[in-house]
XYZ file of C-alpha atoms in Angstrom:
312
model
C 0.316 11.992 27.484
C 2.968 9.575 26.264
C 2.169 5.908 25.968
C 4.917 4.936 28.424
C 3.118 6.902 31.189
C 0.007 4.718 30.940
C -0.517 2.375 33.862
C -1.593 -1.051 32.683
C -5.126 -2.057 33.640
C -5.553 -5.800 34.096
C -9.231 -5.827 35.098
C -12.414 -3.777 35.047
C -15.037 -3.309 37.745
C -18.759 -3.401 36.984
C -20.873 -0.807 38.763
C -23.932 -2.922 37.976
C -27.533 -1.783 38.110
C -27.487 -0.638 41.735
C -25.044 -0.164 44.611
C -27.798 -0.511 47.247
C -27.308 -3.940 48.855
C -31.018 -4.839 49.405
C -31.658 -3.912 45.760
C -28.773 -6.159 44.734
C -30.391 -9.048 46.628
C -33.641 -8.402 44.763
C -31.786 -8.234 41.437
C -30.016 -11.501 42.266
C -33.317 -13.272 42.887
C -35.014 -11.820 39.795
C -32.080 -12.431 37.456
C -31.741 -16.031 38.685
C -35.447 -16.725 38.107
C -35.342 -15.086 34.677
C -32.193 -16.927 33.639
C -33.569 -20.313 34.678
C -36.740 -19.495 32.714
C -34.641 -18.537 29.680
C -32.689 -21.796 29.813
C -35.753 -24.014 30.292
C -37.881 -22.177 27.716
C -35.305 -22.117 24.944
C -34.141 -25.686 25.576
C -37.754 -26.858 25.475
C -38.327 -25.132 22.124
C -35.030 -26.394 20.721
C -35.547 -30.021 21.791
C -39.158 -30.022 20.588
C -38.176 -28.852 17.103
C -35.269 -31.283 16.975
C -37.144 -34.372 18.151
C -40.429 -33.863 16.278
C -39.977 -34.773 12.570
C -43.062 -32.742 11.587
C -41.249 -29.579 12.672
C -38.242 -30.195 10.418
C -39.149 -27.289 8.145
C -37.155 -24.150 7.230
C -39.028 -21.812 9.614
C -38.654 -24.100 12.629
C -35.023 -24.743 11.699
C -34.276 -21.030 11.971
C -36.441 -20.676 15.078
C -34.452 -23.410 16.839
C -31.233 -21.573 15.969
C -32.757 -18.318 17.229
C -33.460 -20.029 20.563
C -29.845 -21.213 20.701
C -28.521 -17.700 20.074
C -30.867 -16.215 22.688
C -29.675 -18.790 25.213
C -26.015 -17.976 24.490
C -26.787 -14.243 24.500
C -28.220 -14.376 28.027
C -25.591 -16.779 29.350
C -22.862 -14.417 28.148
C -23.893 -11.545 30.435
C -26.596 -12.660 32.880
C -24.679 -15.613 34.316
C -21.705 -13.332 35.025
C -24.033 -10.786 36.623
C -25.593 -13.464 38.863
C -22.134 -14.583 39.979
C -21.057 -11.002 40.682
C -24.197 -10.272 42.714
C -23.830 -13.503 44.683
C -20.110 -13.263 45.408
C -19.850 -9.494 45.769
C -16.856 -9.471 43.390
C -17.784 -7.301 40.425
C -14.584 -7.513 38.415
C -13.699 -8.969 35.032
C -10.242 -9.366 33.535
C -9.180 -7.272 30.558
C -9.040 -10.389 28.379
C -12.430 -11.519 29.683
C -13.939 -8.141 28.837
C -12.579 -8.236 25.287
C -13.823 -11.821 24.855
C -17.280 -10.843 26.123
C -17.457 -7.970 23.626
C -16.310 -10.254 20.817
C -18.863 -13.009 21.503
C -21.607 -10.439 22.150
C -21.189 -8.910 18.689
C -20.851 -12.293 16.972
C -24.174 -13.364 18.498
C -25.834 -9.983 17.912
C -24.756 -9.740 14.278
C -25.740 -13.367 13.635
C -29.190 -12.865 15.185
C -29.865 -9.808 13.024
C -29.050 -11.745 9.846
C -31.065 -14.699 11.154
C -34.109 -12.451 11.608
C -33.715 -11.337 7.988
C -33.500 -14.995 6.906
C -36.710 -15.755 8.832
C -38.428 -12.835 7.088
C -37.278 -14.288 3.755
C -38.726 -17.676 4.708
C -42.052 -16.037 5.560
C -42.072 -14.165 2.259
C -41.503 -17.381 0.298
C -44.108 -19.259 2.379
C -46.777 -16.577 1.865
C -46.040 -15.230 -1.619
C -44.383 -18.244 -3.275
C -46.187 -21.046 -1.472
C -46.168 -23.457 -4.425
C -42.361 -23.233 -4.687
C -41.703 -22.999 -0.934
C -39.928 -26.340 -0.441
C -38.041 -25.966 -3.726
C -36.656 -22.519 -2.900
C -36.107 -23.094 0.832
C -34.381 -26.455 0.441
C -31.987 -27.807 3.118
C -28.949 -26.504 1.229
C -30.406 -22.976 1.143
C -31.189 -23.125 4.872
C -27.643 -24.200 5.722
C -26.262 -21.494 3.434
C -28.366 -18.775 5.115
C -27.413 -19.990 8.597
C -23.710 -20.158 7.704
C -23.949 -16.676 6.202
C -25.519 -15.361 9.399
C -22.666 -16.670 11.565
C -20.028 -15.517 9.065
C -21.439 -11.980 8.942
C -21.631 -11.913 12.733
C -17.996 -12.997 12.958
C -16.819 -10.407 10.423
C -18.838 -7.673 12.145
C -17.330 -8.510 15.549
C -13.758 -8.730 14.243
C -14.158 -5.400 12.459
C -15.308 -3.780 15.687
C -12.519 -5.166 17.859
C -9.733 -4.554 15.344
C -9.780 -0.831 16.123
C -10.192 -0.954 19.911
C -8.369 -4.015 21.230
C -5.029 -2.161 21.402
C -6.376 0.980 23.081
C -4.311 2.291 26.030
C -5.984 2.370 29.474
C -4.725 4.348 32.445
C -7.808 4.458 34.691
C -10.434 4.647 35.905
C -11.443 1.056 35.314
C -15.148 1.220 36.282
C -17.779 0.128 33.747
C -21.190 1.633 34.453
C -23.087 -1.504 33.476
C -23.275 -5.230 34.233
C -21.440 -6.416 31.110
C -18.707 -5.258 28.721
C -19.563 -3.514 25.480
C -17.831 -1.120 23.121
C -19.378 2.212 24.226
C -18.215 1.762 27.841
C -14.934 0.126 26.808
C -13.996 3.067 24.567
C -14.964 5.605 27.247
C -12.234 4.266 29.543
C -9.453 4.593 26.966
C -6.776 7.221 27.616
C -6.935 8.687 24.145
C -9.097 10.857 21.953
C -12.041 8.571 21.255
C -14.187 10.758 18.975
C -13.120 8.827 15.880
C -13.711 5.478 17.577
C -17.139 6.598 18.794
C -18.048 7.485 15.233
C -16.828 4.098 13.999
C -18.929 2.267 16.587
C -21.966 4.269 15.512
C -21.201 3.717 11.832
C -20.697 -0.045 12.247
C -23.153 -1.283 14.888
C -25.609 1.575 14.366
C -25.681 1.037 10.625
C -26.222 -2.714 10.831
C -28.949 -2.258 13.484
C -30.819 0.417 11.539
C -30.256 -1.373 8.239
C -31.669 -4.611 9.634
C -34.662 -2.839 11.179
C -35.670 -0.937 8.048
C -35.009 -3.928 5.792
C -37.326 -6.060 7.921
C -40.050 -3.399 8.049
C -39.896 -2.989 4.260
C -40.105 -6.764 3.791
C -43.194 -6.963 6.026
C -44.892 -4.153 4.129
C -44.065 -5.837 0.815
C -45.476 -9.170 2.054
C -48.713 -7.564 3.294
C -49.176 -5.613 0.054
C -48.591 -8.761 -2.000
C -51.155 -10.697 0.035
C -53.663 -7.813 -0.115
C -53.425 -7.663 -3.920
C -54.158 -11.375 -4.164
C -56.907 -11.578 -1.550
C -57.933 -8.977 1.020
C -59.452 -11.764 3.124
C -55.994 -13.295 3.564
C -54.530 -10.022 4.823
C -55.561 -10.555 8.451
C -54.195 -14.119 8.402
C -50.869 -12.930 6.990
C -50.661 -10.115 9.536
C -51.380 -12.593 12.330
C -48.579 -14.806 11.040
C -46.136 -11.893 10.884
C -47.119 -10.250 14.191
C -45.075 -12.652 16.334
C -41.977 -12.033 14.212
C -42.536 -8.262 14.269
C -42.807 -8.342 18.079
C -39.507 -10.203 18.392
C -37.790 -7.796 15.978
C -38.961 -4.696 17.878
C -37.954 -6.148 21.259
C -34.499 -7.145 20.042
C -33.601 -4.233 17.770
C -35.203 -1.471 19.871
C -32.499 -1.484 22.581
C -29.779 -2.007 19.938
C -30.898 1.114 18.074
C -30.803 3.147 21.284
C -27.405 1.870 22.459
C -25.566 2.037 19.122
C -27.251 4.863 17.226
C -26.897 7.036 20.356
C -24.000 5.057 21.865
C -22.728 7.597 24.384
C -25.780 9.022 26.225
C -25.518 11.394 29.165
C -28.076 9.457 31.216
C -27.703 5.791 32.289
C -30.840 4.671 30.471
C -29.044 2.233 28.189
C -27.956 -0.207 30.904
C -31.557 -0.632 32.008
C -32.866 -0.770 28.459
C -30.532 -3.586 27.423
C -32.131 -5.757 30.129
C -34.762 -6.303 27.443
C -32.165 -7.935 25.193
C -30.542 -10.104 27.860
C -33.437 -11.092 30.151
C -36.848 -10.271 28.674
C -36.615 -10.956 24.925
C -34.998 -14.430 25.359
C -38.027 -15.414 27.484
C -40.592 -13.821 25.196
C -39.193 -15.413 22.023
C -40.115 -19.031 22.905
C -43.296 -17.861 24.644
C -44.545 -15.817 21.676
C -43.764 -18.477 19.103
C -45.114 -21.319 21.264
C -48.395 -19.759 22.375
C -49.212 -18.555 18.855
C -48.255 -21.755 17.050
C -50.547 -24.799 17.058
C -47.906 -27.092 15.547
C -45.421 -26.447 18.358
C -48.089 -26.870 21.047
C -49.222 -30.162 19.516
C -45.622 -31.339 19.230
C -44.980 -30.522 22.898
C -48.119 -32.400 23.936
C -47.049 -35.387 21.820
C -43.556 -35.443 23.315
C -44.912 -35.107 26.856
C -47.322 -38.008 26.200
C -44.470 -40.166 24.898
C -42.353 -39.254 27.910
C -45.132 -40.162 30.342
C -45.726 -43.455 28.514
C -42.047 -44.387 28.739
C -42.014 -43.402 32.409
C -45.023 -45.614 33.172
C -43.478 -48.563 31.328
C -40.232 -48.235 33.264
């Protein structure tokens, strides 16, 4: 087919999670409740760590940034899904779809590097405790955070560079509730085997690489602690368990979607709900409920707020 015979597609239509109207009403209610919970939970964690000077440490610095990324991650797709379910219009412009893919991969790549940075902070805190503040100084924290966003930006630009000029001649239906590369490439009117391989090689490699690097770092930390004191092993594992839970919840769906990016069953669009709706709620919950410092800081801030309210 010659390029001049392609009909230009200006928008895409989301098929969503269900075409059954009562189910769409249920999804609208659930997604709205979950999104409000995501916003309130992550803002609460972010403001607590920003306002409490005792939480101005490297680990809480990265945790606050993780909450920000999770909030942006959910807003990117869930807010659009809520609007589509409410209005009944399930379309997105071509430019909007490309922008959504771009921001999605910037945030995803940045979060993966941020998780690695948090694992590094835990390693230094557990295995190099005497030099913790010297190694993880403010300059190092800013450098790691800047590196995370830079790698996310490079990863996203590398992905889009090969697909943004693809020809589209129909159909224009995306079997999901948000735009991403596997579905975007499927709709292209060209041989997409090479592009599918590139998506797998890029996103799949970074997802698997991050996962195995984190698992190896956890094993190394636990072995180092066990060699020093077997009694400290359970404490170290308890400290790492929250981070491990977050890693599995975030990277699990990514591994499925990008290592097997073109499945024959629509499991992926339900699985990625974990990334957009469940994990962003669990992140602040897991870190808050398992952390005495954050709980004490929240109680202190609430007490100060109530005192100011009574005075006024």
